Amino acid sequence: LQNAVRDAVARGSLVVLSAGNDGLDQPESFATLLGQAGNGGVLIVGSVDADGDISSFSNRAGSQGANFLTARGSRICCAYENG
């Protein structure tokens, strides 16, 4: 998988990975390892709520802050067809 990430980034792809859902101060070691393999071509994503606060379950950036992004990931409401 590390080679696949390395190859994808070398071909111009951006790889996006979840930080994890354990509420840890660091991304999962899996995300960190693949982030390092991607050499700057990998984003690790954490979750925030509607107020922009990090979700209680989301792993944080820790030492991966340069490649860390957050997006709405909790209490997302959506519109359903036919109500």
Short mmCIF file of C-alpha atoms in Angstrom, two decimals:
data_model
loop_
_atom_site.label_atom_id
_atom_site.label_comp_id
_atom_site.label_asym_id
_atom_site.label_seq_id
_atom_site.Cartn_x
_atom_site.Cartn_y
_atom_site.Cartn_z
CA LEU A 1 0.00 0.00 0.00
CA GLN A 2 2.90 2.35 0.71
CA ASN A 3 4.20 1.74 -2.82
CA ALA A 4 0.73 2.37 -4.27
CA VAL A 5 0.50 5.71 -2.42
CA ARG A 6 4.03 6.63 -3.48
CA ASP A 7 3.24 5.78 -7.12
CA ALA A 8 -0.09 7.62 -7.10
CA VAL A 9 1.52 10.79 -5.74
CA ALA A 10 4.38 10.51 -8.23
CA ARG A 11 1.75 10.46 -11.01
CA GLY A 12 0.14 13.64 -9.69
CA SER A 13 -2.66 12.26 -7.51
CA LEU A 14 -3.63 13.64 -4.14
CA VAL A 15 -4.32 10.89 -1.60
CA VAL A 16 -6.81 11.67 1.19
CA LEU A 17 -6.91 9.58 4.38
CA SER A 18 -8.98 9.63 7.53
CA ALA A 19 -7.13 10.65 10.70
CA GLY A 20 -9.07 7.97 12.58
CA ASN A 21 -12.02 7.85 14.94
CA ASP A 22 -10.47 7.13 18.33
CA GLY A 23 -10.22 10.70 19.68
CA LEU A 24 -6.42 10.44 19.87
CA ASP A 25 -3.99 13.37 19.81
CA GLN A 26 -2.30 11.95 16.69
CA PRO A 27 -3.63 10.44 13.46
CA GLU A 28 -3.73 6.66 13.31
CA SER A 29 -0.27 5.21 12.69
CA PHE A 30 -1.63 3.82 9.39
CA ALA A 31 -2.44 7.36 8.16
CA THR A 32 0.89 8.71 9.39
CA LEU A 33 2.83 5.93 7.66
CA LEU A 34 1.02 6.44 4.36
CA GLY A 35 1.40 10.20 4.73
CA GLN A 36 5.14 9.77 4.97
CA ALA A 37 5.15 7.46 1.95
CA GLY A 38 3.31 10.14 -0.03
CA ASN A 39 6.00 12.73 0.68
CA GLY A 40 3.70 15.77 0.75
CA GLY A 41 1.01 14.37 -1.58
CA VAL A 42 -1.23 13.05 1.18
CA LEU A 43 -3.87 14.88 3.22
CA ILE A 44 -4.97 13.47 6.55
CA VAL A 45 -8.50 14.53 7.42
CA GLY A 46 -10.15 14.97 10.80
CA SER A 47 -13.76 15.74 11.64
CA VAL A 48 -15.34 18.94 12.96
CA ASP A 49 -18.91 19.72 14.00
CA ALA A 50 -21.23 22.49 12.79
CA ASP A 51 -19.46 24.99 15.08
CA GLY A 52 -16.02 24.14 13.69
CA ASP A 53 -14.96 22.32 16.86
CA ILE A 54 -13.09 19.06 16.41
CA SER A 55 -15.44 16.12 16.87
CA SER A 56 -14.94 14.22 20.12
CA PHE A 57 -14.26 10.99 18.22
CA SER A 58 -11.86 12.48 15.66
CA ASN A 59 -8.14 12.01 15.91
CA ARG A 60 -6.21 15.28 15.96
CA ALA A 61 -3.34 16.53 13.80
CA GLY A 62 -0.56 15.96 16.30
CA SER A 63 2.78 16.09 14.50
CA GLN A 64 1.05 15.89 11.10
CA GLY A 65 -0.28 19.48 11.17
CA ALA A 66 1.32 20.44 7.85
CA ASN A 67 -0.73 17.79 6.04
CA PHE A 68 -3.90 17.87 8.16
CA LEU A 69 -7.31 19.17 7.12
CA THR A 70 -10.67 19.13 8.85
CA ALA A 71 -14.14 18.89 7.36
CA ARG A 72 -17.69 18.50 8.66
CA GLY A 73 -17.97 14.97 9.89
CA SER A 74 -20.46 14.92 12.72
CA ARG A 75 -24.11 15.83 13.10
CA ILE A 76 -24.49 16.38 9.38
CA CYS A 77 -28.07 16.76 8.34
CA CYS A 78 -29.12 16.22 4.79
CA ALA A 79 -32.22 16.77 2.71
CA TYR A 80 -34.15 13.64 1.83
CA GLU A 81 -36.19 13.31 -1.32
CA ASN A 82 -39.90 13.31 -0.48
CA GLY A 83 -39.29 14.70 3.00
#
